[in-house]
Structures are given as C-alpha cells and as structure tokens.
Coordinates of C-alpha atoms in Angstrom, one line a residue:
M276 CA 54.9 112.5 20.0
N277 CA 51.9 111.4 22.1
G278 CA 51.3 107.8 23.2
E279 CA 53.9 105.1 23.5
T280 CA 55.6 104.6 20.1
P281 CA 58.2 101.8 20.1
G282 CA 61.7 103.2 20.3
I283 CA 60.6 106.4 22.0
L284 CA 60.4 106.9 25.7
P285 CA 56.7 106.8 26.7
R286 CA 54.9 110.1 27.1
D287 CA 51.5 111.6 26.6
L288 CA 51.7 115.3 26.0
D289 CA 47.9 115.6 25.7
A290 CA 47.5 114.0 29.2
E291 CA 50.1 116.5 30.6
A292 CA 48.3 119.4 29.0
A293 CA 44.9 118.1 30.4
T294 CA 46.4 117.8 33.8
I295 CA 47.5 121.5 33.9
H296 CA 44.1 122.5 32.5
A297 CA 42.4 120.7 35.4
L298 CA 44.7 122.4 37.9
F299 CA 43.7 125.8 36.5
H300 CA 40.0 125.1 36.8
D301 CA 39.4 123.0 39.9
P302 CA 40.7 123.7 43.5
E303 CA 39.9 120.1 44.5
C304 CA 42.2 118.9 41.7
I305 CA 45.0 121.0 43.2
D306 CA 44.6 119.5 46.7
S307 CA 44.4 115.9 45.4
M308 CA 46.9 116.0 42.5
V309 CA 49.7 118.4 43.5
P310 CA 50.9 116.4 46.5
S311 CA 51.2 113.2 44.5
L312 CA 52.7 114.6 41.3
D313 CA 56.2 115.7 40.8
S314 CA 57.5 118.2 38.3
A315 CA 59.8 115.5 36.9
D316 CA 56.7 113.5 36.0
F317 CA 56.1 115.9 33.1
H318 CA 58.0 115.1 29.9
S319 CA 57.2 118.5 28.3
E320 CA 59.5 121.2 29.6
K321 CA 56.6 123.7 29.2
E322 CA 54.2 121.8 31.3
R323 CA 56.9 120.9 33.8
T324 CA 57.8 124.6 34.2
I325 CA 54.1 125.6 34.6
F326 CA 53.6 122.9 37.2
M327 CA 56.5 124.1 39.2
A328 CA 54.9 127.6 39.3
I329 CA 51.6 126.0 40.4
E330 CA 53.5 124.2 43.2
A331 CA 55.1 127.4 44.3
Q332 CA 51.7 129.2 44.3
R333 CA 50.2 126.5 46.5
A334 CA 53.2 126.4 48.8
D335 CA 52.8 130.2 49.3
G336 CA 49.1 129.8 50.2
A337 CA 48.1 131.8 47.1
D338 CA 45.2 130.9 44.9
V339 CA 46.2 128.9 41.8
S340 CA 44.9 130.9 38.8
I341 CA 46.2 131.5 35.3
E342 CA 46.8 135.1 36.3
G343 CA 48.9 134.2 39.4
V344 CA 50.9 131.6 37.5
Y345 CA 51.6 134.1 34.7
T346 CA 52.8 136.7 37.2
R347 CA 55.1 134.2 38.9
L348 CA 56.6 132.9 35.7
A349 CA 57.2 136.4 34.4
A350 CA 58.8 137.4 37.7
D351 CA 61.1 134.4 37.7
G352 CA 62.0 134.9 34.1
L353 CA 60.5 131.6 33.0
L354 CA 57.6 132.7 30.9
E355 CA 59.3 131.9 27.6
Q356 CA 60.4 128.5 28.9
A357 CA 56.7 127.8 29.8
G358 CA 55.7 128.6 26.2
G359 CA 54.6 132.2 26.7
V360 CA 51.2 133.8 27.2
G361 CA 49.8 131.9 24.1
H362 CA 50.6 128.5 25.5
L363 CA 49.1 129.4 28.9
S364 CA 46.0 130.6 27.2
D365 CA 45.7 127.4 25.1
L366 CA 46.0 125.2 28.2
Y367 CA 43.4 127.2 30.0
E368 CA 40.9 127.0 27.1
L369 CA 41.3 123.4 26.2
G370 CA 37.6 122.9 26.8
L371 CA 38.0 119.5 28.6
G372 CA 36.9 120.6 32.0
P373 CA 38.5 119.2 35.1
V374 CA 36.4 116.0 35.2
F375 CA 39.2 113.8 33.8
G376 CA 41.9 115.6 35.7
M377 CA 42.8 112.8 38.1
A378 CA 42.8 110.1 35.4
N379 CA 45.2 112.2 33.3
A380 CA 47.4 112.9 36.2
E381 CA 47.6 109.2 37.0
R382 CA 48.6 108.5 33.4
V383 CA 51.3 111.2 33.6
Q384 CA 52.7 109.4 36.7
R385 CA 52.6 105.9 35.2
L386 CA 54.4 107.0 32.0
A387 CA 57.0 108.9 34.1
R388 CA 57.7 105.7 36.0
L389 CA 58.1 103.8 32.8
R390 CA 60.6 106.4 31.6
R391 CA 62.5 106.1 34.9
A392 CA 62.6 102.3 34.5
A393 CA 63.9 102.7 31.0
V394 CA 66.7 105.1 32.2
A395 CA 67.6 102.6 35.0
G396 CA 67.7 99.8 32.4
Q397 CA 69.9 101.9 30.1
R398 CA 72.4 102.5 32.9
V399 CA 72.5 98.8 33.6
W400 CA 73.3 98.1 29.9
E401 CA 76.0 100.8 29.8
E402 CA 77.7 99.5 32.9
V403 CA 77.6 95.9 31.6
A404 CA 79.0 97.0 28.3
G405 CA 81.7 98.9 30.0
G406 CA 82.7 95.9 32.0
I407 CA 81.9 94.8 35.6
E408 CA 84.7 93.6 37.9
E409 CA 84.2 89.9 38.6
G410 CA 84.1 90.5 42.4
R411 CA 81.3 93.1 42.0
V412 CA 78.9 91.0 39.9
G413 CA 76.7 90.0 42.8
A414 CA 76.5 93.6 44.3
F415 CA 76.0 95.0 40.8
L416 CA 73.0 92.7 40.2
D417 CA 71.5 93.5 43.5
E418 CA 71.9 97.3 42.9
S419 CA 70.4 97.0 39.4
A420 CA 67.4 95.1 40.8
D421 CA 66.9 97.6 43.6
A422 CA 66.9 100.5 41.0
L423 CA 64.1 98.9 39.1
R424 CA 62.2 97.9 42.2
A425 CA 62.5 101.5 43.5
V426 CA 60.5 102.6 40.5
A427 CA 58.0 99.8 41.0
L428 CA 57.5 100.7 44.6
E429 CA 56.7 104.4 43.9
E430 CA 53.1 103.6 43.4
S431 CA 52.7 101.6 46.6
I432 CA 54.5 104.3 48.6
T433 CA 52.2 107.0 47.1
E434 CA 49.2 104.9 48.0
T435 CA 50.3 104.6 51.7
T436 CA 50.6 108.4 52.2
V437 CA 47.4 109.4 53.9
T438 CA 46.2 112.4 55.9
F439 CA 45.0 112.1 59.5
D440 CA 41.4 112.5 58.4
E441 CA 41.8 109.7 55.8
A442 CA 43.5 107.4 58.3
Y443 CA 40.7 108.2 60.8
V444 CA 37.9 107.3 58.4
E445 CA 39.6 104.1 57.3
S446 CA 40.2 103.1 60.9
I447 CA 36.6 103.7 61.8
Y448 CA 35.4 101.6 58.9
A449 CA 37.8 98.9 59.9
L450 CA 36.6 99.0 63.5
Q451 CA 32.9 98.9 62.4
E452 CA 33.7 95.8 60.3
R453 CA 35.4 94.1 63.3
M454 CA 32.3 95.0 65.4
R455 CA 30.0 93.4 62.8
N456 CA 32.3 90.3 62.4
P457 CA 34.3 89.9 65.7
N458 CA 37.4 87.9 65.3
P459 CA 39.6 87.1 68.3
V460 CA 42.6 86.4 66.0
P461 CA 42.6 89.0 63.3
G462 CA 46.2 88.4 62.5
L463 CA 47.9 85.3 61.0
S464 CA 47.2 82.5 63.4
S465 CA 49.7 80.1 64.9
P466 CA 49.0 76.4 65.6
W467 CA 48.5 77.2 69.3
P468 CA 45.1 78.9 70.2
T469 CA 46.4 79.9 73.7
L470 CA 49.3 81.8 72.2
D471 CA 46.9 83.4 69.7
S472 CA 44.6 84.5 72.5
E473 CA 47.5 86.5 73.9
T474 CA 48.9 88.0 70.7
T475 CA 45.7 88.1 68.4
G476 CA 48.0 86.5 65.8
F477 CA 50.9 87.9 63.8
H478 CA 50.0 91.1 62.1
P479 CA 51.1 92.7 58.8
G480 CA 54.2 94.9 59.2
E481 CA 55.2 93.3 62.5
L482 CA 58.6 91.9 63.3
W483 CA 58.5 89.0 65.8
V484 CA 61.8 87.7 67.2
I485 CA 61.8 84.1 68.5
G486 CA 64.8 83.6 70.8
A487 CA 66.0 80.3 72.1
R488 CA 69.2 78.4 73.0
P489 CA 70.6 75.8 70.5
S490 CA 68.5 72.7 70.1
T491 CA 65.6 74.0 72.2
G492 CA 63.1 74.4 69.3
K493 CA 63.4 77.8 67.6
S494 CA 63.5 76.2 64.1
A495 CA 60.6 73.9 65.1
F496 CA 58.7 77.0 66.1
G497 CA 59.3 78.7 62.8
M498 CA 58.4 75.6 60.7
N499 CA 55.3 74.9 62.8
V500 CA 54.0 78.4 62.2
A501 CA 54.9 78.3 58.5
M502 CA 53.3 75.0 57.8
H503 CA 50.1 76.0 59.7
A504 CA 49.9 79.1 57.6
V505 CA 50.4 77.1 54.4
K506 CA 47.5 74.8 55.4
Q507 CA 45.4 77.9 55.9
G508 CA 46.0 78.9 52.3
R509 CA 48.6 81.6 53.1
A510 CA 51.7 82.3 50.9
V511 CA 54.8 81.7 52.8
L512 CA 58.6 82.2 52.3
F513 CA 60.8 80.2 54.7
M514 CA 64.4 81.4 54.5
S515 CA 66.8 78.9 56.1
L516 CA 70.4 80.0 56.6
E517 CA 71.2 76.8 58.5
M518 CA 69.5 73.7 57.1
H519 CA 69.4 72.6 53.4
G520 CA 66.2 71.5 51.6
E521 CA 66.3 67.8 52.6
M522 CA 66.7 68.6 56.2
L523 CA 63.8 71.0 56.1
M524 CA 61.6 68.5 54.4
Q525 CA 62.5 65.8 56.9
R526 CA 61.2 68.1 59.6
V527 CA 58.0 68.8 57.6
F528 CA 57.5 65.1 57.3
A529 CA 58.0 64.5 61.0
S530 CA 55.8 67.4 62.2
E531 CA 53.0 67.2 59.7
A532 CA 52.8 63.4 59.0
R533 CA 53.5 62.5 62.6
I534 CA 56.5 60.3 61.7
P535 CA 59.4 60.2 64.2
L536 CA 62.3 62.2 62.8
S537 CA 64.8 59.4 63.6
N538 CA 62.8 57.0 61.6
I539 CA 62.7 59.3 58.6
R540 CA 66.5 59.7 58.8
T541 CA 67.1 56.0 58.9
G542 CA 64.4 55.0 56.5
D543 CA 62.7 52.8 59.1
I544 CA 59.1 53.6 58.2
D545 CA 56.1 51.3 57.4
H546 CA 53.3 51.5 54.8
A547 CA 51.1 53.5 57.2
C548 CA 53.8 56.2 57.3
V549 CA 54.1 56.1 53.5
D550 CA 50.3 56.6 53.2
R551 CA 50.5 59.6 55.5
L552 CA 53.3 61.1 53.4
V553 CA 51.2 60.6 50.3
R554 CA 48.2 62.4 51.9
L555 CA 50.6 65.2 53.0
Q556 CA 51.8 65.7 49.5
D557 CA 48.2 65.8 48.3
E558 CA 47.4 68.4 50.9
L559 CA 50.4 70.6 50.2
S560 CA 50.7 70.2 46.5
D561 CA 50.6 73.5 44.5
K562 CA 50.4 75.5 47.8
P563 CA 52.3 78.9 47.6
V564 CA 55.3 78.0 49.8
R565 CA 59.0 78.4 49.2
M566 CA 61.8 77.0 51.4
V567 CA 65.0 78.7 50.4
Y568 CA 68.4 77.5 51.7
R569 CA 70.9 80.4 51.4
P570 CA 73.7 80.4 54.0
G571 CA 74.9 83.9 55.0
A572 CA 72.0 85.6 53.1
T573 CA 72.0 89.4 53.6
A574 CA 68.9 91.4 54.3
R575 CA 69.0 92.6 50.7
Q576 CA 69.1 89.0 49.4
I577 CA 66.2 88.0 51.7
R578 CA 64.3 91.0 50.3
A579 CA 65.0 89.9 46.8
E580 CA 63.7 86.4 47.5
A581 CA 60.6 87.8 49.2
L582 CA 59.8 90.1 46.2
A583 CA 60.4 87.2 43.8
A584 CA 57.9 85.1 45.7
R585 CA 55.4 87.9 45.8
T586 CA 55.7 88.4 42.1
A587 CA 55.3 84.7 41.4
W588 CA 52.2 84.3 43.5
G589 CA 50.7 87.8 43.4
R590 CA 50.8 87.9 47.2
L591 CA 52.9 87.1 50.2
D592 CA 51.5 86.5 53.7
L593 CA 54.4 85.5 55.9
V594 CA 58.3 85.5 55.9
V595 CA 60.3 83.3 58.4
V596 CA 64.1 83.8 58.7
D597 CA 66.1 81.0 60.4
Y598 CA 68.1 82.6 62.0
L599 CA 69.1 86.2 62.5
Q600 CA 72.7 85.8 63.7
L601 CA 73.6 83.7 60.6
M602 CA 72.6 86.5 58.3
G603 CA 75.4 88.2 56.3
S604 CA 75.8 92.0 56.4
D605 CA 75.2 94.4 53.5
K606 CA 77.7 96.8 55.1
D607 CA 81.1 96.5 56.7
R608 CA 80.8 97.1 60.4
P609 CA 83.5 97.3 63.0
N610 CA 81.6 95.2 65.6
R611 CA 78.8 92.6 65.9
E612 CA 76.5 95.0 67.7
Q613 CA 76.3 97.4 64.8
A614 CA 76.1 94.6 62.3
T615 CA 73.1 93.1 64.2
A616 CA 71.5 96.5 64.4
D617 CA 71.7 96.8 60.6
K618 CA 70.1 93.3 60.2
S619 CA 67.2 93.9 62.7
Q620 CA 66.4 97.3 61.2
A621 CA 66.4 95.9 57.7
L622 CA 64.1 93.0 58.7
K623 CA 61.7 95.5 60.4
A624 CA 61.8 97.7 57.3
L625 CA 61.1 94.6 55.1
A626 CA 58.1 93.6 57.1
G627 CA 56.7 97.1 56.6
E628 CA 57.5 97.3 53.0
L629 CA 55.9 93.9 52.2
N630 CA 53.1 94.5 54.7
V631 CA 53.5 91.0 56.1
P632 CA 54.4 89.5 59.5
L633 CA 58.1 88.6 59.6
I634 CA 59.3 86.0 62.1
A635 CA 63.0 86.1 62.7
L636 CA 64.5 83.3 64.8
A637 CA 67.4 84.2 67.0
Q638 CA 69.9 82.6 69.3
L639 CA 70.0 83.5 73.0
S640 CA 73.2 84.0 74.9
R641 CA 74.5 81.4 77.4
D642 CA 73.8 83.6 80.3
S643 CA 70.4 82.2 81.1
D644 CA 71.8 78.7 81.0
K645 CA 74.7 79.6 83.3
A646 CA 72.4 81.3 85.8
K647 CA 69.8 78.5 85.4
R648 CA 67.1 81.2 85.1
R649 CA 64.3 82.0 82.6
P650 CA 65.5 83.9 79.6
G651 CA 64.5 87.5 78.8
L652 CA 65.2 90.3 76.5
S653 CA 68.7 90.9 77.8
D654 CA 69.6 87.3 76.6
L655 CA 69.2 88.2 73.0
R656 CA 72.7 88.4 71.6
E657 CA 73.5 92.0 70.7
S658 CA 70.1 92.5 72.2
G659 CA 69.7 96.3 72.2
A660 CA 68.9 96.8 68.6
I661 CA 66.8 93.7 68.3
E662 CA 64.7 94.6 71.4
Q663 CA 64.1 98.1 70.0
D664 CA 63.1 97.0 66.4
A665 CA 61.0 94.0 67.3
D666 CA 57.2 94.4 67.7
G667 CA 57.2 91.2 69.7
V668 CA 59.9 89.0 71.4
L669 CA 59.1 85.4 72.4
C670 CA 61.7 83.3 74.2
I671 CA 61.5 79.5 74.3
W672 CA 62.4 78.1 77.7
R673 CA 63.1 74.4 78.4
K674 CA 63.1 74.7 82.2
A675 CA 63.7 71.0 82.9
G676 CA 66.3 70.6 80.2
L677 CA 66.2 69.0 76.8
A678 CA 65.3 65.6 78.2
S679 CA 61.9 66.8 79.3
P680 CA 59.1 67.9 77.0
E681 CA 58.1 70.7 79.3
A682 CA 58.5 74.1 77.7
E683 CA 57.4 77.7 78.1
F684 CA 56.7 80.4 75.4
I685 CA 57.7 83.5 77.3
I686 CA 56.2 86.6 75.6
A687 CA 59.0 89.0 76.8
K688 CA 57.8 92.0 74.7
Q689 CA 54.6 92.8 72.8
R690 CA 54.1 96.3 71.5
N691 CA 50.4 95.8 71.2
G692 CA 49.7 93.5 74.0
S693 CA 50.7 92.2 77.4
V694 CA 53.7 90.0 78.4
T695 CA 52.9 86.6 79.7
D696 CA 53.8 82.9 79.6
V697 CA 52.2 80.1 77.6
P698 CA 52.9 76.5 78.8
M699 CA 53.9 74.2 76.0
S700 CA 55.3 70.7 75.4
M701 CA 58.0 70.0 72.9
I702 CA 57.3 66.7 71.1
G703 CA 60.9 66.1 70.0
R704 CA 60.3 63.0 67.9
Y705 CA 57.8 65.0 65.7
V706 CA 59.8 68.3 65.9
R707 CA 56.7 70.2 67.0
F708 CA 55.3 72.1 69.9
E709 CA 51.9 71.3 71.3
E710 CA 49.9 73.1 73.9
R711 CA 50.6 71.3 77.2
S712 CA 47.0 70.3 77.8
F713 CA 46.8 68.7 74.4
A714 CA 50.3 67.1 74.1

C-alpha cells in the first residue's frame, strides 16, 4: 500500500523504489543521501536489504553499481530477501532518472519518522492500559514526551551535521555578511551597552552563569536581561524556582515602570504610577514571554517548558533559570557535586539543543564574604562542573555592602572573549542595575 491510508502505518513504496533507483544511477546521490538515510527508514524489506548492501559497498570504498550490489547480496545469502535478480532489474530500469532522488529520499525519511512516532504512541497506550504506578506518573509522562520529541528532533539533528567544507563555506558567507553590515553586538543584547561591548551579547548555544551572594541582585540581573529582550521583540522563557508569579510581576512593575518596589508591595502608588503601569501593559501585551514558577524543577522539566514555549510561539530566543542550586535532580546522586554537575551539563546541552542563550543564575559561597574579597570562579558552589560547562561566568560584587548602590559585574570567564570588570550601580528601589555613569 502506497501513500498514507488511515489505519495503516504511513509508507510510500514507490518513493523507496525511486530512492534505490537514484542510488544505482548517480554517484552524487550516493554521497548526499546515504549518510542521512538509515536502513530502518525503508518499510519494504526488499529495499531495506538492498540499501544495506549499498551502504556496505560504499563503506568498503567500492563503486555502487547494480552488479556490485548483486554480487554482495548473493555472497551474503540475501539475494532472495532482496527480491531476486528480477526486482533488482526492475529498480534499475524504473525510467525515472536520479533527478528526484533527494526528494524521494526525504519523503522516505519523513514517513519513517511518522512510523516511529506511531510506535512510540502505541507503547504509551499499552503502558497506560497496563497500569502505571501512581508514584511513576510524572516520570512516565516525561519519558513519553521525550520519546516523541526524540523523533521530532531527528530532522534538526540531521540538518546540523555538516562537513568541514560545508561549515567553512557557511562561515565565510556569515563573515562576509558581517563585513557588509558590521554589528558590535551580534548576540542578544543586555540593557547595558558597556557589558555588551565586552561580550558582544549572549549568543545562541551559550550557557552563561551569573553568580552572586543572596540579595545582591542575581534575580534582578536575570529579570533585567529578560525584559530588555522582550522589549526587543525576542521570545523569552523565565523559569523561577524561587519566586511565584506575583512576586515576579512586582519586580517587573518596579524595574520597567520605575515604581519603588516597597510602594508596590504596600499599595502606596499615585495616579502617575498607575498611568505608567497602563503604558507598560500596552507595551508588553501579546509579547512572547512566559514566567513559570516551578519550585524544584529538574532539567528535564525546564526542557519541557522550553519546548512547549517554542512550539507555542514558533521560536525561542532566551531562557533564564533562577536559580541553579534550587533545581531538582533527574538522577539520584550521592553528593551535591555530582548532582550540580548533572544540572550544569543538562543546561549546557539544552542551550545547544534549542540554539538559544541560556542564563543560569547561581548562588556564590560565603567564602568571598568571609574574606572580604572580590568573588571569582572558585566561589561558585560545587564550582568545578559549572566552571567547565559555562561559556561565560559573571559574578556580581557589592564591594561596599548592600547599603551602597556601588556594584561590579566581574566577567570571570568568557570562552570567546576577555575577562574584565564593568562598573555598575544597583538601584534597589527599582530592582534594576544601571551603568554607573547613567545611574
């Protein structure tokens, strides 16, 4: 049965036959199609067996020809399974020519993914019908969602596999474009131009860790960057493991409408403040931003929220996690160091998978406070794994104490740039950082 008849797993035997036909006739098809196809993509046992013989010929460095494939099949005792000499001859003489080879191969792949999705769905149904232990419901749902997402991600994974020559050409084109249109901040910008001049922005796939002692401004940093991105039209997910929705919105009101946080909490605001809140609503209404409060969220759950946001908006440009040490663990680990390593590795992998910058806020140890010194990489709690996984680490230092607005952004690590300090001021009543010269 060709096509996608309801009730039957989708397949297109004509497309599978045409794919083999193209491989017999065009060496270029062999180089472009064989690495991306898998024998399991073929529903027909005959075409699957022939494709495996073609793969073996290519792996041996032999020319792929109908004669060579016949000889290999016969030697392996698989000629009958492949349909015999008559079927090989029919495929060779289809008369289609190789021109539509890639299009047919892509259809074979797409239908194979649909079949794998159907199989994953069937397994979910069977497990549910067989009964799920109440304590395993959450894990079961996560595992089921991951199984379907794994199928969905196959295409994006295939598209990111490139040769050196392909990567070189793409990089040269990108460099030429930057030369034609120079941009000092090609990444996602922050609210602070001086910081951007040092980092060139937050780039897709990067994990940035923002470390600070309690109450020194790490949540403010994350929220300031997130809201700046939203105002630039970016799609943002802010994952809070510490503050619920109302607390987050109070901070947005304070920082973006310039209303003292204490006044918002007590309700002591005037009509001018109300007008600013109305304008803020108009500015942010319908913008792609989600603020999710989920205490103890694991990396898997953060990933699920991020994928849901990307599906809803069709894109995702930034993820902020507040904060790393409050994350739950997907695995049982005997100590905090291993658990933290799992979390930082998972966040770095998620940044790469989504191809977005991910900013993870983190708490620094008390050591810098005790020694009255500037914080550094060693002050990150369970710092070894975080330091290794992060593309950038920025520590917030309130040298003169919390009573003073004086602050420093210490870039303690930057994989693609230098380490330096950026002088800042913390405007506590508005829960926001400003560059010191503008504060």
